[in-house]
Short mmCIF file of C-alpha atoms in Angstrom, two decimals:
data_model
loop_
_atom_site.label_atom_id
_atom_site.label_comp_id
_atom_site.label_asym_id
_atom_site.label_seq_id
_atom_site.Cartn_x
_atom_site.Cartn_y
_atom_site.Cartn_z
CA MET A 67 94.04 122.74 122.23
CA ILE A 68 97.46 124.38 122.66
CA PRO A 69 98.31 125.81 119.25
CA GLY A 70 101.86 127.04 119.90
CA ASN A 71 103.15 128.98 116.90
CA ILE A 72 100.70 127.63 114.32
CA ASP A 73 97.45 128.85 112.85
CA THR A 74 94.11 127.05 112.93
CA GLY A 75 94.56 125.42 109.52
CA GLU A 76 97.91 123.91 110.40
CA ARG A 77 96.65 122.80 113.79
CA ILE A 78 93.82 120.85 112.15
CA MET A 79 96.23 119.16 109.70
CA VAL A 80 98.63 118.27 112.53
CA GLU A 81 95.82 116.88 114.69
CA GLN A 82 94.63 114.67 111.85
CA ALA A 83 98.18 113.41 111.28
CA VAL A 84 98.91 112.76 114.97
CA ARG A 85 95.68 110.95 115.81
CA PRO A 86 96.50 107.63 114.02
CA ILE A 87 99.96 107.65 115.61
CA VAL A 88 98.45 107.99 119.07
CA GLN A 89 95.93 105.26 118.31
CA ARG A 90 98.78 102.94 117.34
CA MET A 91 100.62 103.78 120.57
CA MET A 92 97.50 102.97 122.59
CA SER A 93 96.93 99.70 120.74
CA TYR A 94 100.22 98.35 122.08
CA ILE A 95 99.57 99.23 125.73
CA PRO A 96 101.05 96.95 128.41
CA ALA A 97 99.18 96.34 131.65
CA GLY A 98 99.41 99.11 134.21
CA TRP A 99 100.85 101.76 131.92
CA THR A 100 100.44 105.43 132.81
CA GLU A 101 102.13 107.21 129.91
CA ALA A 102 103.59 106.42 126.50
CA VAL A 103 106.38 108.53 124.99
CA MET A 104 107.51 108.39 121.38
CA TYR A 105 110.50 110.29 120.03
CA SER A 106 110.83 110.46 116.28
CA ARG A 107 112.93 112.05 113.59
CA ALA A 108 111.23 112.25 110.19
CA GLY A 109 112.40 113.64 106.88
CA HIS A 110 113.24 112.73 103.29
CA GLY A 111 115.71 110.14 104.56
CA GLY A 112 112.98 108.24 106.44
CA SER A 113 111.88 108.16 110.05
CA SER A 114 113.17 106.73 113.31
CA VAL A 115 111.33 105.78 116.49
CA THR A 116 112.36 105.31 120.08
CA GLY A 117 110.68 105.71 123.45
CA GLY A 118 108.47 103.44 125.51
CA TYR A 119 105.78 102.98 128.12
CA SER A 120 105.89 104.03 131.77
CA PRO A 121 106.33 102.45 134.19
CA ARG A 122 109.11 100.70 132.31
CA ARG A 123 109.03 96.94 132.02
CA SER A 124 111.66 95.14 129.98
CA GLY A 125 113.52 98.20 128.72
CA TRP A 126 112.98 101.53 127.04
CA GLY A 127 111.37 101.08 123.66
CA SER A 128 109.80 97.74 124.59
CA GLY A 129 106.63 97.14 122.59
CA LEU A 130 106.53 100.62 121.03
CA PRO A 131 105.00 100.65 117.52
CA ALA A 132 106.74 102.18 114.54
CA PRO A 133 104.06 103.93 112.43
CA HIS A 134 106.58 105.25 109.89
CA GLU A 135 104.01 106.10 107.20
CA HIS A 136 102.08 108.36 109.58
CA LEU A 137 105.25 109.88 111.02
CA MET A 138 106.47 110.71 107.52
CA ALA A 139 103.12 112.36 106.74
CA LEU A 140 103.33 114.44 109.92
CA GLY A 141 106.93 115.36 109.16
CA GLU A 142 105.94 116.47 105.66
CA ILE A 143 103.26 118.79 107.05
CA LEU A 144 105.77 120.42 109.38
CA ARG A 145 108.38 120.62 106.62
CA LYS A 146 106.00 122.45 104.30
CA GLN A 147 104.82 124.82 107.02
CA HIS A 148 108.18 125.58 108.70
CA GLY A 149 110.91 124.42 106.33
CA TRP A 150 112.22 121.83 108.83
CA GLU A 151 114.11 118.95 107.23
CA PRO A 152 114.17 116.68 109.10
CA VAL A 153 111.78 117.21 112.02
CA SER A 154 112.32 116.14 115.63
CA MET A 155 109.13 115.21 117.50
CA GLU A 156 107.97 114.04 120.91
CA ILE A 157 104.49 112.57 121.35
CA ARG A 158 103.24 111.78 124.85
CA CYS A 159 99.89 110.10 125.45
CA ARG A 160 97.97 108.81 128.46
CA PRO A 161 95.43 105.97 128.86
CA SER A 162 92.61 108.47 128.33
CA GLY A 163 93.87 109.10 124.80
CA GLU A 164 94.98 112.62 125.61
CA TYR A 165 98.23 113.48 123.86
CA ARG A 166 100.73 116.30 123.53
CA LEU A 167 102.97 116.83 120.52
CA VAL A 168 106.10 118.98 120.64
CA ALA A 169 108.05 119.43 117.39
CA PHE A 170 111.07 121.39 116.23
CA HIS A 171 113.76 121.08 113.60
CA ASP A 172 116.55 118.59 114.20
CA ALA A 173 118.88 121.09 115.89
CA ILE A 174 117.43 119.36 118.97
CA SER A 175 117.20 115.58 119.00
CA PHE A 176 116.63 112.80 121.48
CA VAL A 177 119.74 110.73 122.22
CA THR A 178 119.25 106.98 122.27
CA GLY A 179 121.36 104.46 124.13
CA ALA A 180 122.87 104.52 127.58
CA GLU A 181 123.48 108.27 127.54
CA GLY A 182 119.83 109.32 127.14
CA GLY A 183 118.63 112.91 127.19
CA PHE A 184 118.84 115.45 124.37
CA GLN A 185 121.42 116.90 122.05
CA VAL A 186 121.43 120.41 120.63
CA VAL A 187 123.50 121.48 117.62
CA LEU A 188 124.36 125.16 117.86
CA ASP A 189 126.64 125.35 114.82
CA PRO A 190 125.45 122.84 112.19
CA GLY A 191 128.30 123.68 109.83
CA HIS A 192 131.12 123.05 112.28
CA ARG A 193 133.30 119.97 111.78
CA LEU A 194 136.11 118.79 114.00
CA VAL A 195 139.61 119.03 112.57
CA GLN A 196 140.93 115.64 111.53
CA PRO A 197 144.24 114.84 113.25
CA GLY A 198 145.90 114.04 109.93
CA LEU A 199 145.67 117.66 108.89
CA ARG A 200 148.13 118.50 111.65
CA GLN A 201 150.61 115.82 110.58
CA GLU A 202 153.95 116.67 109.02
CA PRO A 203 153.75 116.30 105.21
CA GLY A 204 155.86 113.85 103.27
CA THR A 205 158.76 115.10 101.18
CA ALA A 206 159.86 111.87 99.42
CA THR A 207 159.70 111.44 95.66
CA PRO A 208 157.12 109.11 94.07
CA ALA A 209 157.97 105.42 94.00
CA GLY A 210 156.00 104.68 90.84
CA ASP A 211 157.59 104.35 87.40
CA PRO A 212 155.42 104.80 84.29
CA GLU A 213 157.50 102.54 82.04
CA SER A 214 157.53 99.72 84.59
CA ALA A 215 153.81 100.22 85.24
CA VAL A 216 152.98 99.91 81.52
CA ALA A 217 155.19 96.81 81.13
CA ARG A 218 153.63 95.14 84.17
CA PHE A 219 150.14 96.07 83.04
CA ARG A 220 150.63 94.47 79.62
CA THR A 221 152.16 91.33 81.16
CA TYR A 222 149.29 91.22 83.65
CA LEU A 223 146.71 91.36 80.83
CA GLU A 224 148.53 88.61 78.91
CA ARG A 225 148.54 86.27 81.91
CA ARG A 226 144.88 86.98 82.64
CA ALA A 227 144.06 86.20 79.00
CA ALA A 228 145.94 82.88 79.25
CA ILE A 229 143.91 81.92 82.33
CA LEU A 230 140.57 83.03 80.83
CA GLY A 231 141.32 81.60 77.37
CA ARG A 232 140.56 84.94 75.75
CA PRO A 233 141.80 88.53 75.89
CA GLU A 234 139.78 91.03 77.88
CA GLU A 235 138.35 93.91 75.94
CA LEU A 236 139.63 97.29 77.08
CA PRO A 237 137.96 100.65 76.52
CA PRO A 238 139.67 103.20 74.26
CA PRO A 239 142.58 105.14 75.79
CA ALA A 240 142.05 108.51 77.40
CA THR A 241 143.52 111.50 75.61
CA GLU A 242 146.06 113.86 77.15
CA ALA A 243 143.41 116.58 77.02
CA ALA A 244 140.90 114.40 78.90
CA ILE A 245 143.47 113.54 81.57
CA GLU A 246 144.40 117.20 82.02
CA ALA A 247 140.73 118.17 82.28
CA ALA A 248 140.17 115.50 84.94
CA GLU A 249 143.25 116.64 86.85
CA HIS A 250 141.95 120.19 86.85
CA LYS A 251 138.65 119.03 88.40
CA LEU A 252 140.43 116.78 90.90
CA GLY A 253 142.77 119.57 91.98
CA HIS A 254 145.79 117.26 91.67
CA ARG A 255 147.95 115.85 88.90
CA LEU A 256 147.72 112.07 88.67
CA PRO A 257 150.84 110.09 89.57
CA ALA A 258 152.86 109.32 86.44
CA ASP A 259 152.32 105.54 86.58
CA LEU A 260 148.53 105.78 86.86
CA ARG A 261 148.52 108.47 84.19
CA ALA A 262 150.37 106.10 81.85
CA LEU A 263 147.69 103.43 82.37
CA TYR A 264 144.91 105.82 81.38
CA LEU A 265 146.79 106.42 78.12
CA ILE A 266 146.31 102.68 77.48
CA ALA A 267 142.66 102.44 78.55
CA ASP A 268 140.16 104.75 80.25
CA GLY A 269 139.11 102.28 82.92
CA GLY A 270 135.57 101.06 83.47
CA ARG A 271 133.49 99.56 86.28
CA ASP A 272 133.33 96.24 84.38
CA LEU A 273 137.12 95.91 84.58
CA ASP A 274 137.87 94.06 87.83
CA LEU A 275 141.61 94.33 87.39
CA PHE A 276 142.74 95.21 90.90
CA PRO A 277 142.32 93.09 94.06
CA ARG A 278 138.64 93.33 95.01
CA ASN A 279 138.29 96.51 92.95
CA ALA A 280 137.18 97.58 89.48
CA TRP A 281 139.09 100.29 87.64
CA LEU A 282 137.26 103.62 87.43
CA SER A 283 137.17 105.70 84.26
CA LEU A 284 138.34 109.31 84.46
CA ASP A 285 134.75 110.55 84.46
CA SER A 286 133.86 108.17 87.31
CA MET A 287 136.94 109.19 89.25
CA VAL A 288 135.93 112.85 89.00
CA ALA A 289 132.31 112.01 89.89
CA GLU A 290 133.34 110.09 93.03
CA HIS A 291 135.68 112.91 94.07
CA THR A 292 132.95 115.51 93.59
CA GLU A 293 130.25 113.46 95.33
CA TRP A 294 132.30 112.96 98.49
CA GLY A 295 132.96 116.68 98.85
CA ALA A 296 135.91 118.72 100.05
CA ASP A 297 136.60 116.89 103.31
CA GLN A 298 136.00 113.46 101.70
CA ARG A 299 134.33 111.84 104.69
CA PRO A 300 130.77 111.44 106.03
CA TRP A 301 129.64 113.10 109.25
CA PHE A 302 127.90 110.81 111.72
CA GLY A 303 126.58 113.38 114.19
CA TRP A 304 128.02 114.92 117.33
CA ASP A 305 126.92 112.09 119.60
CA LEU A 306 129.42 109.88 117.74
CA GLU A 307 131.98 112.32 116.37
CA TRP A 308 132.95 114.17 119.55
CA GLU A 309 135.13 111.26 120.70
CA ALA A 310 135.90 109.64 117.35
CA VAL A 311 139.50 108.56 116.74
CA VAL A 312 141.31 108.02 113.45
CA PHE A 313 143.95 105.34 113.80
CA ASP A 314 147.35 105.20 112.15
CA THR A 315 148.03 102.72 109.39
CA ALA A 316 151.02 100.42 109.01
CA PRO A 317 153.71 101.41 108.20
CA ALA A 318 153.15 104.25 110.66
CA ASP A 319 153.18 107.89 109.52
CA THR A 320 152.79 107.02 105.84
CA VAL A 321 149.14 108.01 105.42
CA ARG A 322 147.45 110.95 107.11
CA ARG A 323 145.15 110.01 109.98
CA CYS A 324 141.95 111.14 108.30
CA GLY A 325 138.63 109.54 107.52
CA GLY A 326 138.99 111.11 104.10
CA HIS A 327 141.12 113.73 102.37
CA PRO A 328 140.82 115.77 99.13
CA GLY A 329 144.28 114.52 98.16
CA TRP A 330 143.03 110.93 97.99
CA LEU A 331 142.02 110.26 94.37
CA ARG A 332 139.82 107.18 94.01
CA PHE A 333 140.67 105.08 90.97
CA GLY A 334 139.29 101.68 92.05
CA THR A 335 135.95 100.67 93.57
CA SER A 336 134.64 97.52 95.24
CA GLU A 337 131.09 98.87 94.62
CA ASP A 338 130.29 98.70 98.33
CA GLY A 339 131.40 102.19 99.34
CA ASN A 340 135.09 101.28 99.60
CA PHE A 341 137.79 102.41 97.20
CA LEU A 342 141.42 102.20 96.16
CA ALA A 343 142.94 105.66 95.95
CA VAL A 344 146.25 107.23 95.08
CA ASP A 345 147.39 109.44 97.93
CA MET A 346 148.74 112.76 96.67
CA SER A 347 149.11 114.25 100.17
CA PRO A 348 151.02 111.65 102.20
CA ALA A 349 152.22 111.91 105.77
CA ARG A 350 155.87 112.30 106.74
CA ASP A 351 157.07 108.81 105.82
CA GLY A 352 154.77 108.29 102.85
CA ARG A 353 155.28 108.89 99.14
CA PRO A 354 153.07 110.73 96.64
CA GLY A 355 151.09 108.27 94.54
CA GLN A 356 151.02 105.55 97.20
CA VAL A 357 147.91 103.36 97.07
CA ILE A 358 145.54 103.27 100.03
CA GLY A 359 142.16 101.84 100.95
CA THR A 360 139.51 104.38 101.90
CA GLY A 361 135.73 104.79 102.02
CA ARG A 362 132.82 103.39 104.00
CA ASP A 363 134.78 100.96 106.17
CA HIS A 364 137.70 103.30 106.77
CA ASP A 365 136.27 106.08 108.91
CA GLU A 366 138.64 105.09 111.71
CA GLY A 367 141.60 105.24 109.37
CA PRO A 368 142.82 104.42 105.86
CA ALA A 369 144.66 101.24 104.95
CA TYR A 370 148.10 101.30 103.33
CA VAL A 371 148.15 99.05 100.24
CA ALA A 372 151.31 99.76 98.23
CA ASP A 373 153.89 102.47 97.67
CA SER A 374 152.63 103.03 94.10
CA VAL A 375 150.35 101.76 91.36
CA THR A 376 153.48 100.22 89.86
CA SER A 377 153.99 98.10 92.98
CA LEU A 378 150.29 97.24 93.08
CA LEU A 379 150.54 95.82 89.56
CA GLY A 380 153.54 93.78 90.67
CA ARG A 381 151.41 92.36 93.48
CA CYS A 382 148.64 91.54 90.99
CA LEU A 383 151.14 89.49 88.96
CA GLU A 384 152.25 87.68 92.11
CA LEU A 385 148.65 86.81 92.99
CA LEU A 386 148.14 85.26 89.55
CA GLU A 387 151.31 83.20 89.96
CA GLN A 388 150.13 82.05 93.40
CA GLY A 389 146.70 81.09 92.06
CA ALA A 390 145.07 83.59 94.43
CA TYR A 391 142.09 84.28 92.23
CA GLU A 392 138.59 83.03 91.48
CA LEU A 393 136.66 82.60 88.24
CA HIS A 394 132.96 83.52 88.17
CA GLY A 395 130.79 83.94 85.12
CA GLY A 396 133.78 84.04 82.84
CA GLN A 397 135.43 86.79 84.89
CA LEU A 398 138.65 86.64 86.89
CA TYR A 399 138.74 88.15 90.38
CA LEU A 400 141.89 88.54 92.44
CA ASP A 401 141.50 87.59 96.07
CA GLU A 402 143.90 89.20 98.49
CA PRO A 403 143.09 88.97 102.22
CA GLY A 404 143.69 92.16 104.12
CA SER A 405 146.46 92.24 106.69
CA GLU A 406 146.05 94.95 109.30
CA PRO A 407 147.98 95.19 112.56
CA GLU A 408 146.09 94.68 115.81
CA THR A 409 144.56 98.05 116.57
CA GLN A 410 141.85 97.18 119.05
CA GLN A 411 141.50 94.80 121.96
CA ILE A 412 138.45 94.34 124.13
CA ILE A 413 139.19 92.93 127.56
CA GLY A 414 136.61 91.56 129.98
CA GLY A 415 138.99 91.68 132.94
CA ASP A 416 142.11 93.47 134.07
CA LEU A 417 144.97 94.56 131.80
CA PRO A 418 147.30 91.79 130.65
CA ASP A 419 150.90 91.76 131.77
CA GLU A 420 152.00 92.10 128.14
CA VAL A 421 150.32 94.67 125.92
CA PRO A 422 150.88 94.52 122.12
CA ALA A 423 153.08 97.38 120.93
CA THR A 424 150.77 97.86 117.92
CA LEU A 425 147.72 98.46 120.11
CA GLN A 426 145.87 101.69 119.26
CA ALA A 427 142.51 101.17 121.01
CA LEU A 428 141.70 99.46 124.28
CA HIS A 429 138.37 98.87 126.04
CA VAL A 430 138.53 97.53 129.59
CA ASN A 431 135.14 96.28 130.74
CA ASN A 432 133.53 95.38 134.05
CA VAL A 433 136.59 95.17 136.28
CA THR A 434 136.10 94.90 140.04
CA GLY A 435 138.82 96.68 141.98
CA LEU A 436 141.18 99.34 140.67
CA VAL A 437 142.74 99.02 137.23
CA ASP A 438 146.51 99.62 137.13
CA LEU A 439 147.33 101.44 133.88
CA ALA A 440 151.10 101.03 134.20
CA PRO A 441 151.33 98.14 131.65
CA LEU A 442 150.13 100.56 128.96
CA SER A 443 153.65 102.01 128.77
CA ALA A 444 154.29 99.12 126.35
CA ALA A 445 151.68 100.53 123.93
CA PRO A 446 153.30 103.68 122.50
CA ARG A 447 150.64 104.00 119.79
CA LEU A 448 147.57 103.85 122.07
CA ARG A 449 145.06 106.51 120.99
CA ARG A 450 141.78 105.34 122.52
CA LEU A 451 141.43 104.13 126.11
CA HIS A 452 137.95 103.44 127.46
CA LEU A 453 137.46 102.03 130.95
CA ASN A 454 133.85 100.91 130.89
CA ARG A 455 132.35 100.23 134.31
CA SER A 456 135.95 100.03 135.51
CA THR A 457 137.87 102.35 137.83
CA THR A 458 141.45 103.56 138.13
CA ALA A 459 143.06 105.77 140.76
CA ASP A 460 146.08 107.02 138.82
CA LEU A 461 146.19 108.59 135.36
CA THR A 462 149.97 109.09 135.44
CA PRO A 463 150.64 106.38 132.78
CA ILE A 464 148.47 108.37 130.35
CA ARG A 465 150.85 111.31 130.46
CA ASP A 466 153.39 109.78 128.05
CA LEU A 467 150.91 108.10 125.69
CA PRO A 468 149.30 109.62 122.55
CA VAL A 469 145.79 108.96 123.92
CA GLU A 470 143.22 111.16 122.19
CA SER A 471 139.98 109.63 123.47
CA LEU A 472 139.79 108.79 127.18
CA ARG A 473 136.78 107.43 129.05
CA VAL A 474 137.44 106.63 132.68
CA THR A 475 135.98 106.33 136.14
CA LEU A 476 138.49 108.01 138.40
CA ASP A 477 138.81 107.14 142.06
CA GLY A 478 139.76 110.33 143.91
CA GLY A 479 139.28 112.66 140.94
CA ASP A 480 142.90 113.77 140.41
CA LEU A 481 143.32 115.13 136.86
CA THR A 482 146.80 116.54 137.48
CA PRO A 483 148.52 113.89 135.28
CA LEU A 484 146.59 115.27 132.30
CA THR A 485 148.11 118.73 132.66
CA GLY A 486 149.35 119.93 129.28
CA HIS A 487 148.62 116.59 127.59
CA PRO A 488 149.55 117.24 123.93
CA HIS A 489 147.19 114.72 122.35
CA LEU A 490 144.03 114.45 124.47
CA ALA A 491 141.00 115.55 122.43
CA SER A 492 138.01 114.03 124.25
CA LEU A 493 137.38 113.03 127.85
CA GLY A 494 134.43 111.15 129.32
CA LEU A 495 134.84 111.35 133.08
CA THR A 496 133.06 109.69 135.98
CA THR A 497 134.41 110.34 139.48
CA THR A 498 134.00 108.94 142.96
CA ALA A 499 135.02 112.28 144.53
CA ARG A 500 134.78 115.96 143.70
CA VAL A 501 137.09 116.80 140.83
CA ASP A 502 139.07 119.97 140.09
CA LEU A 503 138.91 120.68 136.35
CA THR A 504 141.73 123.25 136.42
CA PRO A 505 144.31 120.96 134.69
CA LEU A 506 142.06 120.84 131.62
CA ARG A 507 142.81 124.51 130.94
CA THR A 508 146.27 123.45 129.75
CA VAL A 509 145.19 120.67 127.35
CA PRO A 510 145.66 122.31 123.92
CA HIS A 511 143.53 120.07 121.68
CA LEU A 512 140.66 119.22 124.04
CA HIS A 513 137.43 119.61 122.06
CA GLY A 514 134.95 117.26 123.79
CA LEU A 515 133.91 116.62 127.39
CA ASP A 516 131.31 114.39 129.01
CA LEU A 517 131.17 115.22 132.73
CA SER A 518 127.65 113.96 133.38
CA GLY A 519 129.04 111.31 135.73
CA ALA A 520 131.47 113.59 137.56
CA ASP A 521 131.18 115.66 140.71
CA ILE A 522 132.56 119.02 139.56
CA ALA A 523 134.15 121.32 142.12
CA ASP A 524 133.97 124.50 140.02
CA PRO A 525 132.01 124.42 136.73
CA ALA A 526 133.25 127.94 135.94
CA VAL A 527 136.48 126.33 134.68
CA LEU A 528 134.50 125.11 131.66
CA ALA A 529 133.91 128.68 130.52
CA ASP A 530 137.70 129.04 130.27
CA LEU A 531 138.04 126.33 127.60
CA PRO A 532 137.79 128.21 124.28
CA GLY A 533 138.64 125.10 122.25
CA LEU A 534 135.72 123.10 123.64
CA ARG A 535 133.19 122.24 120.94
CA TYR A 536 131.07 119.57 122.67
CA LEU A 537 129.96 119.37 126.29
CA ALA A 538 127.71 116.85 128.07
CA LEU A 539 126.35 117.64 131.54
CA THR A 540 123.37 116.76 133.71
CA ALA A 541 120.50 119.22 134.12
CA ASP A 542 121.81 120.38 137.52
CA GLN A 543 125.33 120.80 136.15
CA TRP A 544 124.04 122.86 133.23
CA ASN A 545 122.04 125.06 135.56
CA ASP A 546 125.08 125.65 137.78
CA LEU A 547 127.21 126.54 134.78
CA LEU A 548 124.67 128.76 133.01
CA ASP A 549 123.62 130.50 136.21
CA GLY A 550 127.26 131.31 136.90
CA ALA A 551 130.04 131.66 134.33
CA GLY A 552 128.00 130.75 131.27
CA ALA A 553 128.71 128.21 128.56
CA PRO A 554 132.12 127.82 126.89
CA PRO A 555 132.31 130.37 124.06
CA GLY A 556 133.00 127.96 121.21
CA LEU A 557 130.37 125.26 121.75
CA ALA A 558 129.07 123.77 118.52
CA ALA A 559 126.98 121.04 120.17
CA ALA A 560 125.88 120.06 123.67
CA HIS A 561 124.19 117.19 125.46
CA LEU A 562 121.63 117.31 128.25
CA SER A 563 122.04 114.03 130.13
CA ALA A 564 118.71 113.40 131.85
CA ASP A 565 116.52 110.31 131.55
CA ASP A 566 113.41 112.18 132.69
CA ALA A 567 113.81 115.32 130.56
CA THR A 568 111.00 116.26 128.18
CA PHE A 569 111.24 117.96 124.81
CA ASP A 570 110.01 121.15 126.49
CA ASP A 571 112.87 120.87 128.98
CA ALA A 572 115.29 120.48 126.07
CA LEU A 573 113.85 123.53 124.30
CA ALA A 574 114.24 125.66 127.41
CA TRP A 575 117.82 124.45 127.90
CA ALA A 576 118.73 125.04 124.25
CA ALA A 577 117.33 128.56 124.46
CA ARG A 578 119.68 129.29 127.36
CA LEU A 579 122.55 128.16 125.14
CA GLY A 580 121.54 130.71 122.53
CA LEU A 581 119.35 128.71 120.14
CA ASP A 582 116.19 130.45 118.97
CA THR A 583 113.43 128.00 119.92
CA ASP A 584 110.43 130.32 119.62
CA GLY A 585 109.17 128.51 116.52
CA ALA A 586 108.58 125.16 118.25
CA VAL A 587 105.17 123.60 117.54
CA ARG A 588 103.02 122.36 120.41
CA VAL A 589 99.66 120.70 119.90
CA SER A 590 97.56 118.73 122.39
CA GLY A 591 94.34 116.85 121.94
CA SER A 592 92.71 113.45 122.13
CA GLY A 593 93.63 110.46 120.02
CA GLY A 594 90.48 108.55 120.78
CA ALA A 595 88.35 107.24 117.96
#
């Protein structure tokens, strides 16, 4: 037995919990296997499994069991003993039944997908700044009018009643004191037109008055605002967030490019994680009180709906006149299809001769020969450009585009066109020749780099990037950097790109980056019956 940092009692409990997992792994053995590896993350939110058998057959993870009940039990033991929530684990076993468990808290985790390897989170509280927070604020006056909003609302209810054959019962009105109390908790005063509606009725989730959305009461509005927190958006982990892009809405520069914002006050819900909100912190060309779509399906950007609740009510009346509604169970539901500009185009070949001016994201896939990026000058709103298994020799067209996320295979390795790029935030770079990273020193908003596919001339340049928060390198690249100049000073997360790395390798690497890994648990034994 190898106890690691655990006493005899804990070791016995861990062994008992691991044994059925190993037995399940052995029960799925393919012919000729020499080792099975299972990576798992287990906590109150459930457990995940990835890994596979060596030598590999039809892909990593092929045939691996998912003993979630036993993994959850093992995770609970480690949580109680060490306070880890959730727990990251690696279990390796051989045909003899001998196994080795390595476990630590989820500051270190296995990365699934094409990237492989391990991720370490050095600053769990750090969040990347959303681009919308740097946008120029709007200065226009609100477009909504409380008297018009009330008149439209009453007309709207009358026409709904005529269609339904009965009036719809409204809840009692909210009081001025209740509205002021809600505004205090929300941190913003409600727009005058929405405020006037609450003085007629205090909303309710059974009131499906807006297109695809029910009207929230004041209490529900405050509860949703509080539940989503100060930054108003979920965090999906560094492996996804380091190169995430928030797109602009149409009309452009009306809504801040954020996944969420504390100035967005949700007053309508579709009950699927999406909301209508009044925007009290618009971008330069927006207006306070404009209505937007936000929530679960809007992490890459909000949707502009109307310039005010007043205008939204006018649209509701138009939909009734057009017959754009459905009746179900005695209820009337407005049906308004969304209309978003083309923001993303996936191409299986070379770039087209004509690129849509509205294009904000472009993925070029599997191109043989060099890709000429010159046609992209016709896409002045392009923010994400990913060349996947495709190569270009000249990044000059990128210089005048607002590209924030760039993934590219570069023939020749010349990064000079990126010098001083005012928008670039993340770069995934593969090169066919040794690359000089010096131009990256002048990129003011660069926060993420994946250089695991690049041949780096001088890794010491990376230590001169104080704004870098995420860095992905191979094991050799990390060793060269850490043996020399050291890691960039502001790293919040890092990625070790190595298909053959073990959890022990990841622990040793994370320790070099400054993470205290002394508390890792290591137990070995036999999983035989």
